[in-house]
Coordinates of C-alpha atoms and ligand atoms in Angstrom, one line a residue:
X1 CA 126.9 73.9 166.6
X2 CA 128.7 75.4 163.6
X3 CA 130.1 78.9 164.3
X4 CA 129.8 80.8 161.2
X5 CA 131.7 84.4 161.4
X6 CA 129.5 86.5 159.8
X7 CA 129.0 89.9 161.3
X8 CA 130.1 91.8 163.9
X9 CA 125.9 92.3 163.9
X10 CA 125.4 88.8 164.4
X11 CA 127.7 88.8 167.8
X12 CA 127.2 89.5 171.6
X13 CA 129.1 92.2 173.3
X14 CA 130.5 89.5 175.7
X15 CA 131.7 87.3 172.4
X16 CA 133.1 90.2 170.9
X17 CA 134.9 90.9 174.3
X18 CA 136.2 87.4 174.1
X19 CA 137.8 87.5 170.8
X20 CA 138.9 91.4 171.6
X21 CA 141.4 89.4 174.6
X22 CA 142.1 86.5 172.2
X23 CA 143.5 89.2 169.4
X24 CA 145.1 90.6 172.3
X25 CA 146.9 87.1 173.1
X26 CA 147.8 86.3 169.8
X27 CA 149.6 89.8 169.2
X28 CA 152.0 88.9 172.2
X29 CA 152.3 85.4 171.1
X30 CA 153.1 86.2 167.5
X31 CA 156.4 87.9 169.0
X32 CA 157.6 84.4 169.5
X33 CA 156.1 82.6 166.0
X34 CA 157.5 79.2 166.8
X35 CA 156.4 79.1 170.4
X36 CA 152.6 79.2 169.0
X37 CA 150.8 76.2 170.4
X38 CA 149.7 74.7 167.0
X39 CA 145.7 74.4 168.2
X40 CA 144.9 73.7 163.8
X41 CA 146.9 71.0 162.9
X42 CA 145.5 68.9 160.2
X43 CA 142.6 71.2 159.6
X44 CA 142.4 72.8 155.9
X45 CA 140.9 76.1 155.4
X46 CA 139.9 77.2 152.2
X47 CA 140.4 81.3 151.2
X48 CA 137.5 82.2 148.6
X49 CA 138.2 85.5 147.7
X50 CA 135.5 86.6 144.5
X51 CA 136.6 90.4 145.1
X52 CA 140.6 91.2 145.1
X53 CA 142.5 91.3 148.7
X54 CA 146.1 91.7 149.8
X55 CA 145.5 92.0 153.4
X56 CA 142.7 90.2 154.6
X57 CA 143.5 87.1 152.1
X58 CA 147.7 87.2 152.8
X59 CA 146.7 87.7 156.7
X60 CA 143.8 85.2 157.2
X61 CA 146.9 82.6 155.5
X62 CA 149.3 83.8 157.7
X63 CA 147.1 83.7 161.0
X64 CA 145.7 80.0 159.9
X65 CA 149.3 78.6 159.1
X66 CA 150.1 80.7 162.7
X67 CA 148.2 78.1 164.2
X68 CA 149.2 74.8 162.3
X69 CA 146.6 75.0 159.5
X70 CA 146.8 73.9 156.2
X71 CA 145.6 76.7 153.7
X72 CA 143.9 76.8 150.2
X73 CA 143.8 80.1 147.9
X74 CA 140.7 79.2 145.7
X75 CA 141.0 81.7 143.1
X76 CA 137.6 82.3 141.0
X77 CA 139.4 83.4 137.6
X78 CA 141.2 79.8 137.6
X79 CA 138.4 77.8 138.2
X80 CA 134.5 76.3 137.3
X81 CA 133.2 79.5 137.7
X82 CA 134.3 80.7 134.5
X83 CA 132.0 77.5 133.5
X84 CA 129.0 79.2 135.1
X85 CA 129.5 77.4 138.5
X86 CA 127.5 79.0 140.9
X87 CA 129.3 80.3 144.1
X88 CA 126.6 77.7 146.5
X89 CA 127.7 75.3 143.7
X90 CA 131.7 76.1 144.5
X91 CA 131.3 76.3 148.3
X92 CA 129.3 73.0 148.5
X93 CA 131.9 71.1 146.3
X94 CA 135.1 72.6 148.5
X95 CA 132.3 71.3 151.6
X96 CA 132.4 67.6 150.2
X97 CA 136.3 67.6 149.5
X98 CA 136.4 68.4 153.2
X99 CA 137.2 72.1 154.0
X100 CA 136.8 72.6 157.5
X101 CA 136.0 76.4 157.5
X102 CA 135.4 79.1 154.2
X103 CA 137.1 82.0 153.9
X104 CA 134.7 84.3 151.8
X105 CA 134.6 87.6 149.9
X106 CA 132.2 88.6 147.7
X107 CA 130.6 91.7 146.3
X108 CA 127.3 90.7 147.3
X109 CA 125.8 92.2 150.3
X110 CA 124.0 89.5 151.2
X111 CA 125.7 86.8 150.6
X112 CA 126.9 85.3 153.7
X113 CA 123.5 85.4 155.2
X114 CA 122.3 83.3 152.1
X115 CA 124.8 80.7 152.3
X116 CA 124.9 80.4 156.2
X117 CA 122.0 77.7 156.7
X118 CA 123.2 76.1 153.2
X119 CA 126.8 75.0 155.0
X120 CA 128.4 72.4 157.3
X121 CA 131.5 73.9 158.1
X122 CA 132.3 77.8 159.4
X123 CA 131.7 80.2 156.9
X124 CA 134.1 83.5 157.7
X125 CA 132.7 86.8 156.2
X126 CA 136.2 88.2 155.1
X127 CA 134.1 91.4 153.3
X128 CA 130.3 91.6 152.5
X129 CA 129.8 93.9 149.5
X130 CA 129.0 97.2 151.4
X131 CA 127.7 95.4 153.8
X132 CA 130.1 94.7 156.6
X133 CA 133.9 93.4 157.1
X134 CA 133.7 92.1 160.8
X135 CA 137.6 90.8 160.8
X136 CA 138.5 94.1 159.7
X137 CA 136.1 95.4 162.6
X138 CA 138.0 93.3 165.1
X139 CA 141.5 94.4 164.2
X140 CA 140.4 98.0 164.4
X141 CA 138.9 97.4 168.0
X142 CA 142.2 95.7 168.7
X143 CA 144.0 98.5 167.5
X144 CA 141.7 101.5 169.6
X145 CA 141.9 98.8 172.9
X146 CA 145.7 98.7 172.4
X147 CA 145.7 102.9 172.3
X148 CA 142.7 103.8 174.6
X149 CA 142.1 100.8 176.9
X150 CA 138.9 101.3 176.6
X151 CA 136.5 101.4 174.0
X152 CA 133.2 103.2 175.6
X153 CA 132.9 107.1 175.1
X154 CA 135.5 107.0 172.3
X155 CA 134.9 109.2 169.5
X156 CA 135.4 108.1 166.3
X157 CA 135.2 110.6 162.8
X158 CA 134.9 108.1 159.8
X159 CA 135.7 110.2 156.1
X160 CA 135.1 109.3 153.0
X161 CA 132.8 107.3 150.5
X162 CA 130.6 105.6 153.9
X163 CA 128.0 104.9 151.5
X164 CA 129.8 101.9 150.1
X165 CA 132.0 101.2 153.0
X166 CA 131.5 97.9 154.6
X167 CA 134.3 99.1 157.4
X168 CA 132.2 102.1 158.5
X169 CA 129.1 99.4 158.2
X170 CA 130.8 97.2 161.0
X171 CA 132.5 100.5 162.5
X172 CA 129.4 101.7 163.3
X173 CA 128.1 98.3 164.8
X174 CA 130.6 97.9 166.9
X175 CA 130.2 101.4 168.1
X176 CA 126.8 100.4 169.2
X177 CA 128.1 97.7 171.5
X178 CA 130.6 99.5 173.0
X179 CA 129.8 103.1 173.4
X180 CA 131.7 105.2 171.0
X181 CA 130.3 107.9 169.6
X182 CA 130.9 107.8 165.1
X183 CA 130.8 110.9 163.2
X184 CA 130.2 110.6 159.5
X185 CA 132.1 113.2 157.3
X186 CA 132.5 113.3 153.7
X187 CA 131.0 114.3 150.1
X188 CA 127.2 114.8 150.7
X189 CA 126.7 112.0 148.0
X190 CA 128.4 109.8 150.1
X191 CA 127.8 110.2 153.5
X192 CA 124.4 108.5 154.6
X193 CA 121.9 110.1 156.9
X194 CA 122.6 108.3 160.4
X195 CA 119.6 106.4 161.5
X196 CA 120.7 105.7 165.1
X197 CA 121.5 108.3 167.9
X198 CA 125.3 107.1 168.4
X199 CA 126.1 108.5 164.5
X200 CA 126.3 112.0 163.5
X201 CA 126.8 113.5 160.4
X202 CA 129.3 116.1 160.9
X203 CA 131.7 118.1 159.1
X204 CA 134.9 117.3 159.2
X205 CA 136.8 120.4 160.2
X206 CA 134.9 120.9 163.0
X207 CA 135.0 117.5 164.1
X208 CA 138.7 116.9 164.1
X209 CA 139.6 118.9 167.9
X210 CA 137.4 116.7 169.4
X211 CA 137.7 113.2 168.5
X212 CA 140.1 110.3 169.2
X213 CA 140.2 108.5 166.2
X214 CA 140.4 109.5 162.4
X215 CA 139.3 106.3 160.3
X216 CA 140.0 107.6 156.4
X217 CA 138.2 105.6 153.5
X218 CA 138.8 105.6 149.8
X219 CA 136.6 106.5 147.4
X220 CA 135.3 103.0 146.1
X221 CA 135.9 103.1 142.9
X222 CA 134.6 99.8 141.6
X223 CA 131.5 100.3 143.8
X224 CA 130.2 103.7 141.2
X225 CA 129.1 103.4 137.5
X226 CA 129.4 107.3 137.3
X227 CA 131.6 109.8 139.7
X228 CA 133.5 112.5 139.2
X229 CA 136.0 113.2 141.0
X230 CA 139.3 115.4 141.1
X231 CA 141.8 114.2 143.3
X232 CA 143.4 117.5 144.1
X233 CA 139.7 119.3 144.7
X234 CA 138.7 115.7 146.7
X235 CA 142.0 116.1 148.9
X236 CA 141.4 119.5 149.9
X237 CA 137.8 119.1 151.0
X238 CA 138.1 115.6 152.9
X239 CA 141.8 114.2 152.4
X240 CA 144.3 113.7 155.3
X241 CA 147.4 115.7 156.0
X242 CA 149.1 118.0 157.7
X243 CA 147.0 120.6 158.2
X244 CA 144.4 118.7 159.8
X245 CA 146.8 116.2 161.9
X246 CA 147.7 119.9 163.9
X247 CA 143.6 120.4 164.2
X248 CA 143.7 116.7 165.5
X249 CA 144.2 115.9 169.9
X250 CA 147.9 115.1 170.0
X251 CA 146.8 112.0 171.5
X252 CA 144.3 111.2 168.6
X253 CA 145.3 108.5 165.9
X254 CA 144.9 108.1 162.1
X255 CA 143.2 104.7 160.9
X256 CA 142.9 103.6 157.5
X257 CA 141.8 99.7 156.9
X258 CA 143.9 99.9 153.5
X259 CA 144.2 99.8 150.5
X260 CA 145.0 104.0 150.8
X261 CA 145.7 106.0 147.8
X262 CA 148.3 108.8 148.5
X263 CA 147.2 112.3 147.8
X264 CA 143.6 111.6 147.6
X265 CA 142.1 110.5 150.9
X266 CA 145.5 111.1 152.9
X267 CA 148.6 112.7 152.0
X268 CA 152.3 111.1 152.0
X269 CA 153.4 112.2 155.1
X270 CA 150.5 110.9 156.9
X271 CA 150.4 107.2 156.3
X272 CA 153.7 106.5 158.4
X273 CA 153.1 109.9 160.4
X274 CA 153.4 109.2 164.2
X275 CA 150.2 109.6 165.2
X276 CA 149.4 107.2 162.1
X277 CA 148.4 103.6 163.2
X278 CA 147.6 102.5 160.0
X279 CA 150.8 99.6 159.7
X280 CA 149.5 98.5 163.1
X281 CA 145.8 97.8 162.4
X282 CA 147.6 95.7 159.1
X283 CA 149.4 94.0 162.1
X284 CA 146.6 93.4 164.2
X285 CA 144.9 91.5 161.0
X286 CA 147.1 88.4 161.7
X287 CA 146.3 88.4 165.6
X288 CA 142.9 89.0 164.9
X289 CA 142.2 86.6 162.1
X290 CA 143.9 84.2 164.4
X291 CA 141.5 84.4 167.0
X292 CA 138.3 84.3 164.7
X293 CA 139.7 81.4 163.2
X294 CA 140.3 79.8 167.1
X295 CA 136.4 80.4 167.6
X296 CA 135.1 79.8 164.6
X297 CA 136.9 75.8 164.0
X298 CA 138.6 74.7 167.6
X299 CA 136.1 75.4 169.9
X300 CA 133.2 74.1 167.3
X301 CA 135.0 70.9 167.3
X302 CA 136.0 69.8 170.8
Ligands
CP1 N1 141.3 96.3 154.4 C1 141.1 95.4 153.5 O1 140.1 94.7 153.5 O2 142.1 95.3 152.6 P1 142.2 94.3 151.4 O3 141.1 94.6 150.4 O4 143.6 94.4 150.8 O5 142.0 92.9 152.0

């Protein structure tokens, strides 16, 4: 059977569980690089990244060559799709020169669903549109197991543009499974009215006392035609800083999945703050990538 990676959605709490402890393995084992038992070797994975990327691209690489893959950056501006090539057209062709697993983002929401029963080898949703971002889901589990131990009754505030936010999409999935509680906080415009009773739309001063865990989002740009939007004004309504770290548990975190813009969203003095994990969730990528890429290709070929 072909494991495609597709959504946190699509997975079982006791799967999800499973590659939880994997992550959890890898980030001891990546202390010792070298030591890595190779469990890849000979296989080729293929990066298809249609939307830009520095972390999940540089750490889905670094967690495949982790593990004795060989990897290739397919970049879209450089290729047959300036010729019209269709992205089935593309996948299919990097299928028959024999890829063993597709690393994929694109701005379509739907897209992986699409292409799922279309493929022979593992597709991996590396970003949906505004749809979902499962690895990115995983490393942020990894990093609230690694602070809380456990995931159930956590409560999470999520700020910022939701609306377009594939991370809160998966956020919020996950929060299902496991038992966390998600407040949404943020511009009216862009906050969406919570459909399920584990999501409440909150405001944001009022919510920071009380939860555990602070995920920031940027505004998403590239996902409006029309916004305005003052930075200073946006920063004093919704941004992270100091003020609202002291409203904040002292045991409470800051998450941010990245790319963060300073003095918008958060300020400065937050993003390497101490009760900032936002470098460690970037570090969980490669652990976490590693063990969706163990699932998704070792296990599917013994
Ligand atoms: N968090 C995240 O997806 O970052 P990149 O867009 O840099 O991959």
């Amino acid at each position: 059977m072909i494991k495609h990676f597709l959504s946190l959605a699509s997975l079982s709490q006791i799967d999800l569980i499973g590659l939880i402890d994997r992550a959890q393995y890898f980030s001891h084992q990546l202390k010792q690089p070298h030591q890595i038992n190779p469990i890849l070797t000979n296989k080729i994975i293929v990066n298809a990244f249609y939307e830009p990327s520095t972390r999940t691209r540089c750490s889905f690489e670094i967690a495949a060559k982790r593990l004795g893959a060989e990897v290739i950056n397919f970049v879209p501006e450089n290729s047959s799709v300036k010729k019209g090539e269709t992205v089935y057209d593309t996948l299919k062709t990097l299928e028959s020169l024999g890829v063993e697993a597709i690393v994929l983002r694109h701005s379509d929401d739907h897209i992986v669903e699409e292409l799922r029963p279309l493929l022979k080898v593992p597709l991996i949703n590396a970003g949906a549109g505004k749809h979902e971002h499962p690895s990115q889901g995983l490393l942020d589990l990894l990093t609230l197991v690694q602070e809380f131990k456990t995931l159930k009754g956590l409560k999470i505030a999520v700020c910022g543009d939701i609306k377009h936010s594939r991370v809160a999409g998966s956020l919020m999935v996950a929060a299902k499974i496991f038992g966390m509680e998600i407040h949404l906080c943020g511009p009216e415009s862009l906050v969406p009215t919570p459909q399920e009773s584990h999501i409440i739309k909150s405001d944001f001063d009022t919510v920071l006392p009380v939860v555990d865990a602070v995920m920031m989002l940027r505004i998403q740009l590239e996902r409006h035609e029309n916004l305005d939007l003052n930075p200073t004004t946006y920063h004093h309504q919704f941004g992270m800083n100091h003020r609202r770290q002291l409203m904040m548990k002292k045991n409470a975190i800051i998450l941010h999945p990245g790319p963060f813009n300073r003095g918008v969203e958060i300020s400065d003095e937050m993003v390497e703050h101490p009760q900032s994990r936002i470098f460690k969730q970037m570090n969980n990528g490669v652990a976490s990538r590693m063990a969706i890429l163990e699932w998704a290709l070792n296990r599917s070929s013994l």
